[in-house]
Amino acid sequence: MSVVWRPPRKLLPFLVLFLCMVSALVVVAQQGEIPAAAPVQSSAVDDTGMTEITADSVEEQPAVAPAVDETQPVAQVAEPAAAEPAPAAPAVETAPVTQETQPAQAVAEPAAPAAPAESPAAAPTAAVETPAAPAAPVAQAEPATEAAKTSETASATEPSVAVAVAEPAAAPAPAVEEMYYFDMKRANVLVIIITLMAFVTYYTFHAQRGKELFIRRISGLSALEDAVGRATEMGRGVLYIPGIMDMDDIQTIAGVTIMGHVAKKTAEYDTPLYAPMTRSFVMSVAQEVVKQAYLEKGRPDAFRPDRINYLTDDQFGYVAGVGGIMMREKPAACFYLGTFYAESLILAETGNAVGAIQIAGTAEPSQIPFFVAACDYTLIGEELFAASAYLSKNPREVGSLKGQDMIKLIIIVFMIIGTLLVTISKTEYASGTVFVSLAENFMRLLK
Amino acid sequence: MELFIKLKNLDRRWVFLCVAFSVMLPMIFKMDFPVFPGKNVEGLHKFVEQLPEGTRCFLSFDFDPASEPELGPSAIAILTHMFRKNLKPMCGGNWPLGGEMAEAALAKASEVYKSTYEDMKKAGKLAAGCRPTVEKGIDYVNLGYKPGAIIHVKALCSDFMGPYPQDRDGNSTKEMPIFMNHDGRKFEMSDVGIIVSFTAGTGGIESFISVAGEHKRPMAAGCTSVNIPRFVTYLQTGQLVGMTGGLPGAAEYEKLIEYFGKGREGMAPQSIAHLIIMLFIIAGNIAFIAEQKKAKKKA
Amino acid sequence: MLFIKRTVPLIITFVTGIIMIIAFFSGPALPTIKSLEEVFPKWIQIIMSFTMVLGAFSLLRINLHKISRKADGWGYSLVLIIGFVTMATLGFLSGSWPMFEKEVIVGQKYYLLSENSQSSKPVTVSKVEKDAEGNVLVEVTPEGLTTPERAPSDRLKGGFMNMVNSLQQILFVGVFKNGQATMFSLLAFFVASASFRAFRVKSKEAGLLMGAAFIVMLGNVPIGNLVSKYLAYIPFIGQYLDIALIKEWIMAYPSSAAQSAILIGAMLGVISASMKIIFGVERSHLGGES
């Protein structure tokens, strides 16, 4: 440990982790079997036998003479590909990036385990079942013999005709299906989930032992109680919409969770709570949550299930109905917390027209700007999921927030390292140096 | 200055009225603005241009009537282009009304193709194999809506014909010439030259991108303007070969195929409406600054 | 009761969550578990469909109650009930009529629906046959013409069903689709009013946002190219002021970077929230204690 600077104890695990990663990369790069500075672009034909199609590969198709066929006035074979490199250039330039950033995207958007995601290695199976053959343009409804002759001529003269489909394999691969228990292609997802859970568990225990964990102020959530209070003072109601998707959407669950907190406030202040729903299942859950909230506050008599009702599944039919409710009931506070799409601005503007204070929250990036422009407070992305922890101050939930923040820090570090490595490896100074192989192996780690 | 401060409290119905006139008047007076195709649309156009004649293309109509004004013109322009290049579009959908949207787009595209056939032929802009009309089952097919989104797309990757024993009208797809291969092989996803998804939200092009590792087909998207930032990332990574974004994207594609459709018609109203909105924002900010100055003076 | 309302759902959530996670990571050596990855979502869709009945009954009950009490706005409830009953009846009739349809009779007059079902024409059936797949095909002659045409038999409708179909198309295409488009078009007006009200340059960041918004709005429409043409006359920097290019740069880099960042944060929140729900840490959605 240097006497000039001693790193804080809390940062030590991260430093160790970072050094281990860098060391691992260096060790891997120095191994002979992984070629340094190998092109990151995929080869034209991979082991599945399928051609990866880009504009570049379309250009590379050899020129094919149009078939002459008196019964078929339409030429069936591809015309010589026009050599126009300019439009293909963007595709070529970005092709190396495809391999690198696609896995990054897979990391950035991890599918919830319950959601159907990429299929496992069905690709090799599919490829094996499909015999490699040149793709032919569709046969016209003409005598098959003529077509067969034409295509035979075409395939005899040119090995590959059209863009799509596998190129003829030199030696057909034996149809052996690998049986494995664990899909290694998804290993990086598992690593991220395990790391996240490790941090969440650590900080949850930390919080449960009584340590105070700081959460920054989220103004939208702090204003929740004030908004309900304002509605009570004005003698008007509160409108709550937990999004327009069904209960299988995690944002809807977050929205319903916050609805419970809002319902406790409305029970306490005896403020009418209107909650029109677009899904019947969400209506049932919401009724139960609100009923429980009213029971906890000792106000079961004030619970009105009729106000938590189903309107319609149709997006714009629903927003028309909610608009009508807003114009008639004139709520003083409107909460939009969940998944929203095109109807977000319509709701927000209608709420503004009736003079309501509006608090919105969604993880849909395309709708956040509309809510930010039109609502008084907006919860952006993750803040929606933090709401439950923020409002309840439950140590377990607060600890999980902290764990999430740590994994975000790691992702940021990875992004910075990856960006630096790839940027340096692309410069002329880096050719032949360790940076190129480091960049490659770093990207391979993320794949 | 007082005028601007009064503007700050302008009833929003005046704003609505101005927007309404800014959209209606250019349409009534048939104003036309020159369109300059952008990189993304040009990329898609050039890719389709280079596809060999007879290539089957899969178009997924993942939108409903609400998004039809934005995505319909793109679909019609791309379909018309495909007909002119003697490509064979196969249309499906991951949204319930996708089949209907496809039907409308195919009907319009074939009408445009037929009406411009002679002119295009004279100009030498048609593929050699093009005929004066396009026929269902031979030149195109509408396979209709199938539920499941990403599950359906995965099923297509393993067995394309499995989910589609019939087209939308109930005709058997087994005997359709569009699905026949020269070598008698069953039609597979690997025979598709490009996948184009017209996406209004979920269950669209992202379903295909998620399983790109399985199908490995080039992909392109037509999306609503509000989703452009979401899909631009895919263009940068090369996962999409091109994209038409909203009505401007449709107008740019129509310009490239020399067709004056709803996209280009909509550019004049859209331009004027954008200008009006910008004027209102400027007016609002002038009012805001004037009010602040007034408050400072009073203080 | 608490066991059924709280504990059983928690157990079911935990078990199915763990099975789905295992299914996600498993390979072909575990085909039964792997197949659950595709089967479970279908089961969810089936279960969700049953809840439609709940919603429909709730809707009818509340609005009928409102009509009976002649509460404020009961007229809207009446319109809703009429629309609900009409569309439901027409939908059930046209969907279930094949159960009652008799065989197609040669020589009988029917109505042949167009491919998009939006129109029909009177025809006479001249031949009935089955194709290789077993589908029934009919040969029909339109009224006033002599050239027969072939069509699938399910597009042939009797007089009553033709009327049902026409009404359904009028309500769906004429009312519903146009109503959807109308509601969507409200966005254009609301964008203008929201921009006018909310976009104030209160700080440097807001000014930056305003500048970017102006560039993107101009770059998206042909007027942007016109403006770029005039800006090109500015000495030294004019040639770089291509609004469309700057707009594409803004969309491709700062904007998508911000979107990706929000998405990463949101997805981490989704993972964490999902795990908390699976492991029973988060229970607020079940009602009551968190």
PDB file of N, CA and C in Angstrom, chain C residues 235-281:
ATOM      1  N   PRO C 235     -19.825  32.870 -44.242  1.00  0.00           N
ATOM      2  CA  PRO C 235     -18.402  32.572 -44.531  1.00  0.00           C
ATOM      3  C   PRO C 235     -17.789  31.656 -43.479  1.00  0.00           C
ATOM      4  N   PHE C 236     -16.856  30.865 -43.894  1.00  0.00           N
ATOM      5  CA  PHE C 236     -16.059  29.937 -43.086  1.00  0.00           C
ATOM      6  C   PHE C 236     -16.860  28.737 -42.596  1.00  0.00           C
ATOM      7  N   ILE C 237     -17.887  28.978 -41.781  1.00  0.00           N
ATOM      8  CA  ILE C 237     -18.584  27.845 -41.151  1.00  0.00           C
ATOM      9  C   ILE C 237     -19.831  27.402 -41.910  1.00  0.00           C
ATOM     10  N   GLY C 238     -20.222  28.187 -42.908  1.00  0.00           N
ATOM     11  CA  GLY C 238     -21.484  27.899 -43.598  1.00  0.00           C
ATOM     12  C   GLY C 238     -21.540  26.505 -44.195  1.00  0.00           C
ATOM     13  N   GLN C 239     -20.416  26.045 -44.736  1.00  0.00           N
ATOM     14  CA  GLN C 239     -20.399  24.744 -45.414  1.00  0.00           C
ATOM     15  C   GLN C 239     -20.645  23.596 -44.443  1.00  0.00           C
ATOM     16  N   TYR C 240     -20.400  23.836 -43.153  1.00  0.00           N
ATOM     17  CA  TYR C 240     -20.590  22.748 -42.182  1.00  0.00           C
ATOM     18  C   TYR C 240     -21.990  22.745 -41.584  1.00  0.00           C
ATOM     19  N   LEU C 241     -22.781  23.755 -41.930  1.00  0.00           N
ATOM     20  CA  LEU C 241     -24.095  23.883 -41.297  1.00  0.00           C
ATOM     21  C   LEU C 241     -25.172  23.166 -42.112  1.00  0.00           C
ATOM     22  N   ASP C 242     -24.979  21.879 -42.303  1.00  0.00           N
ATOM     23  CA  ASP C 242     -25.997  21.067 -42.990  1.00  0.00           C
ATOM     24  C   ASP C 242     -26.927  20.534 -41.897  1.00  0.00           C
ATOM     25  N   ILE C 243     -28.121  21.092 -41.835  1.00  0.00           N
ATOM     26  CA  ILE C 243     -29.048  20.768 -40.740  1.00  0.00           C
ATOM     27  C   ILE C 243     -29.364  19.262 -40.729  1.00  0.00           C
ATOM     28  N   ALA C 244     -29.565  18.693 -41.891  1.00  0.00           N
ATOM     29  CA  ALA C 244     -29.945  17.269 -41.942  1.00  0.00           C
ATOM     30  C   ALA C 244     -28.820  16.393 -41.376  1.00  0.00           C
ATOM     31  N   LEU C 245     -27.576  16.748 -41.726  1.00  0.00           N
ATOM     32  CA  LEU C 245     -26.435  15.963 -41.230  1.00  0.00           C
ATOM     33  C   LEU C 245     -26.289  16.112 -39.715  1.00  0.00           C
ATOM     34  N   ILE C 246     -26.426  17.362 -39.261  1.00  0.00           N
ATOM     35  CA  ILE C 246     -26.299  17.605 -37.817  1.00  0.00           C
ATOM     36  C   ILE C 246     -27.392  16.857 -37.076  1.00  0.00           C
ATOM     37  N   LYS C 247     -28.597  16.864 -37.663  1.00  0.00           N
ATOM     38  CA  LYS C 247     -29.713  16.130 -37.053  1.00  0.00           C
ATOM     39  C   LYS C 247     -29.409  14.645 -36.966  1.00  0.00           C
ATOM     40  N   GLU C 248     -28.853  14.092 -38.026  1.00  0.00           N
ATOM     41  CA  GLU C 248     -28.539  12.659 -38.010  1.00  0.00           C
ATOM     42  C   GLU C 248     -27.475  12.369 -36.974  1.00  0.00           C
ATOM     43  N   TRP C 249     -26.531  13.275 -36.822  1.00  0.00           N
ATOM     44  CA  TRP C 249     -25.495  13.080 -35.812  1.00  0.00           C
ATOM     45  C   TRP C 249     -26.103  13.117 -34.411  1.00  0.00           C
ATOM     46  N   ILE C 250     -27.010  14.081 -34.189  1.00  0.00           N
ATOM     47  CA  ILE C 250     -27.655  14.181 -32.864  1.00  0.00           C
ATOM     48  C   ILE C 250     -28.445  12.910 -32.565  1.00  0.00           C
ATOM     49  N   MET C 251     -29.177  12.417 -33.571  1.00  0.00           N
ATOM     50  CA  MET C 251     -29.997  11.206 -33.354  1.00  0.00           C
ATOM     51  C   MET C 251     -29.103   9.989 -33.129  1.00  0.00           C
ATOM     52  N   ALA C 252     -28.001   9.936 -33.893  1.00  0.00           N
ATOM     53  CA  ALA C 252     -27.172   8.727 -33.850  1.00  0.00           C
ATOM     54  C   ALA C 252     -26.291   8.666 -32.609  1.00  0.00           C
ATOM     55  N   TYR C 253     -25.867   9.804 -32.094  1.00  0.00           N
ATOM     56  CA  TYR C 253     -24.901   9.769 -30.992  1.00  0.00           C
ATOM     57  C   TYR C 253     -25.465  10.238 -29.655  1.00  0.00           C
ATOM     58  N   PRO C 254     -25.643  11.538 -29.401  1.00  0.00           N
ATOM     59  CA  PRO C 254     -26.117  11.908 -28.068  1.00  0.00           C
ATOM     60  C   PRO C 254     -27.473  11.303 -27.716  1.00  0.00           C
ATOM     61  N   SER C 255     -28.401  11.345 -28.672  1.00  0.00           N
ATOM     62  CA  SER C 255     -29.760  10.876 -28.381  1.00  0.00           C
ATOM     63  C   SER C 255     -29.782   9.383 -28.108  1.00  0.00           C
ATOM     64  N   SER C 256     -29.150   8.589 -28.977  1.00  0.00           N
ATOM     65  CA  SER C 256     -29.225   7.137 -28.750  1.00  0.00           C
ATOM     66  C   SER C 256     -28.363   6.731 -27.568  1.00  0.00           C
ATOM     67  N   ALA C 257     -27.300   7.508 -27.279  1.00  0.00           N
ATOM     68  CA  ALA C 257     -26.522   7.213 -26.069  1.00  0.00           C
ATOM     69  C   ALA C 257     -27.391   7.398 -24.831  1.00  0.00           C
ATOM     70  N   ALA C 258     -28.134   8.506 -24.813  1.00  0.00           N
ATOM     71  CA  ALA C 258     -29.015   8.764 -23.659  1.00  0.00           C
ATOM     72  C   ALA C 258     -30.088   7.686 -23.556  1.00  0.00           C
ATOM     73  N   GLN C 259     -30.670   7.309 -24.700  1.00  0.00           N
ATOM     74  CA  GLN C 259     -31.701   6.271 -24.694  1.00  0.00           C
ATOM     75  C   GLN C 259     -31.132   4.955 -24.188  1.00  0.00           C
ATOM     76  N   SER C 260     -29.943   4.619 -24.666  1.00  0.00           N
ATOM     77  CA  SER C 260     -29.320   3.365 -24.233  1.00  0.00           C
ATOM     78  C   SER C 260     -29.055   3.403 -22.737  1.00  0.00           C
ATOM     79  N   ALA C 261     -28.621   4.556 -22.249  1.00  0.00           N
ATOM     80  CA  ALA C 261     -28.336   4.670 -20.818  1.00  0.00           C
ATOM     81  C   ALA C 261     -29.606   4.464 -19.996  1.00  0.00           C
ATOM     82  N   ILE C 262     -30.692   5.093 -20.445  1.00  0.00           N
ATOM     83  CA  ILE C 262     -31.967   4.930 -19.728  1.00  0.00           C
ATOM     84  C   ILE C 262     -32.390   3.471 -19.782  1.00  0.00           C
ATOM     85  N   LEU C 263     -32.189   2.864 -20.940  1.00  0.00           N
ATOM     86  CA  LEU C 263     -32.599   1.469 -21.118  1.00  0.00           C
ATOM     87  C   LEU C 263     -31.783   0.547 -20.228  1.00  0.00           C
ATOM     88  N   ILE C 264     -30.461   0.809 -20.130  1.00  0.00           N
ATOM     89  CA  ILE C 264     -29.613  -0.031 -19.282  1.00  0.00           C
ATOM     90  C   ILE C 264     -30.087   0.071 -17.840  1.00  0.00           C
ATOM     91  N   GLY C 265     -30.278   1.306 -17.389  1.00  0.00           N
ATOM     92  CA  GLY C 265     -30.742   1.497 -16.017  1.00  0.00           C
ATOM     93  C   GLY C 265     -32.086   0.830 -15.782  1.00  0.00           C
ATOM     94  N   ALA C 266     -32.988   1.012 -16.732  1.00  0.00           N
ATOM     95  CA  ALA C 266     -34.325   0.423 -16.577  1.00  0.00           C
ATOM     96  C   ALA C 266     -34.243  -1.100 -16.562  1.00  0.00           C
ATOM     97  N   MET C 267     -33.411  -1.660 -17.425  1.00  0.00           N
ATOM     98  CA  MET C 267     -33.316  -3.125 -17.489  1.00  0.00           C
ATOM     99  C   MET C 267     -32.687  -3.695 -16.225  1.00  0.00           C
ATOM    100  N   LEU C 268     -31.726  -2.979 -15.648  1.00  0.00           N
ATOM    101  CA  LEU C 268     -31.166  -3.435 -14.366  1.00  0.00           C
ATOM    102  C   LEU C 268     -32.252  -3.406 -13.302  1.00  0.00           C
ATOM    103  N   GLY C 269     -33.058  -2.356 -13.345  1.00  0.00           N
ATOM    104  CA  GLY C 269     -34.181  -2.270 -12.430  1.00  0.00           C
ATOM    105  C   GLY C 269     -35.152  -3.410 -12.644  1.00  0.00           C
ATOM    106  N   VAL C 270     -35.364  -3.782 -13.911  1.00  0.00           N
ATOM    107  CA  VAL C 270     -36.273  -4.884 -14.231  1.00  0.00           C
ATOM    108  C   VAL C 270     -35.727  -6.196 -13.668  1.00  0.00           C
ATOM    109  N   ILE C 271     -34.418  -6.442 -13.877  1.00  0.00           N
ATOM    110  CA  ILE C 271     -33.829  -7.689 -13.367  1.00  0.00           C
ATOM    111  C   ILE C 271     -33.985  -7.750 -11.853  1.00  0.00           C
ATOM    112  N   SER C 272     -33.601  -6.637 -11.228  1.00  0.00           N
ATOM    113  CA  SER C 272     -33.643  -6.613  -9.767  1.00  0.00           C
ATOM    114  C   SER C 272     -35.069  -6.786  -9.258  1.00  0.00           C
ATOM    115  N   ALA C 273     -36.009  -6.073  -9.873  1.00  0.00           N
ATOM    116  CA  ALA C 273     -37.408  -6.182  -9.436  1.00  0.00           C
ATOM    117  C   ALA C 273     -37.931  -7.591  -9.674  1.00  0.00           C
ATOM    118  N   SER C 274     -37.579  -8.172 -10.814  1.00  0.00           N
ATOM    119  CA  SER C 274     -38.027  -9.544 -11.119  1.00  0.00           C
ATOM    120  C   SER C 274     -37.490 -10.525 -10.093  1.00  0.00           C
ATOM    121  N   MET C 275     -36.204 -10.379  -9.764  1.00  0.00           N
ATOM    122  CA  MET C 275     -35.605 -11.290  -8.788  1.00  0.00           C
ATOM    123  C   MET C 275     -36.278 -11.120  -7.430  1.00  0.00           C
ATOM    124  N   LYS C 276     -36.563  -9.892  -7.066  1.00  0.00           N
ATOM    125  CA  LYS C 276     -37.214  -9.650  -5.766  1.00  0.00           C
ATOM    126  C   LYS C 276     -38.593 -10.282  -5.746  1.00  0.00           C
ATOM    127  N   ILE C 277     -39.286 -10.224  -6.862  1.00  0.00           N
ATOM    128  CA  ILE C 277     -40.629 -10.811  -6.921  1.00  0.00           C
ATOM    129  C   ILE C 277     -40.533 -12.330  -6.869  1.00  0.00           C
ATOM    130  N   ILE C 278     -39.569 -12.897  -7.612  1.00  0.00           N
ATOM    131  CA  ILE C 278     -39.440 -14.354  -7.641  1.00  0.00           C
ATOM    132  C   ILE C 278     -39.095 -14.880  -6.254  1.00  0.00           C
ATOM    133  N   PHE C 279     -38.186 -14.193  -5.583  1.00  0.00           N
ATOM    134  CA  PHE C 279     -37.758 -14.676  -4.273  1.00  0.00           C
ATOM    135  C   PHE C 279     -38.656 -14.181  -3.137  1.00  0.00           C
ATOM    136  N   GLY C 280     -39.707 -13.476  -3.480  1.00  0.00           N
ATOM    137  CA  GLY C 280     -40.690 -13.101  -2.465  1.00  0.00           C
ATOM    138  C   GLY C 280     -40.310 -11.913  -1.616  1.00  0.00           C
ATOM    139  N   VAL C 281     -39.247 -11.222  -1.982  1.00  0.00           N
ATOM    140  CA  VAL C 281     -38.852 -10.032  -1.214  1.00  0.00           C
ATOM    141  C   VAL C 281     -39.883  -8.920  -1.446  1.00  0.00           C
TER     142      VAL C 281
END
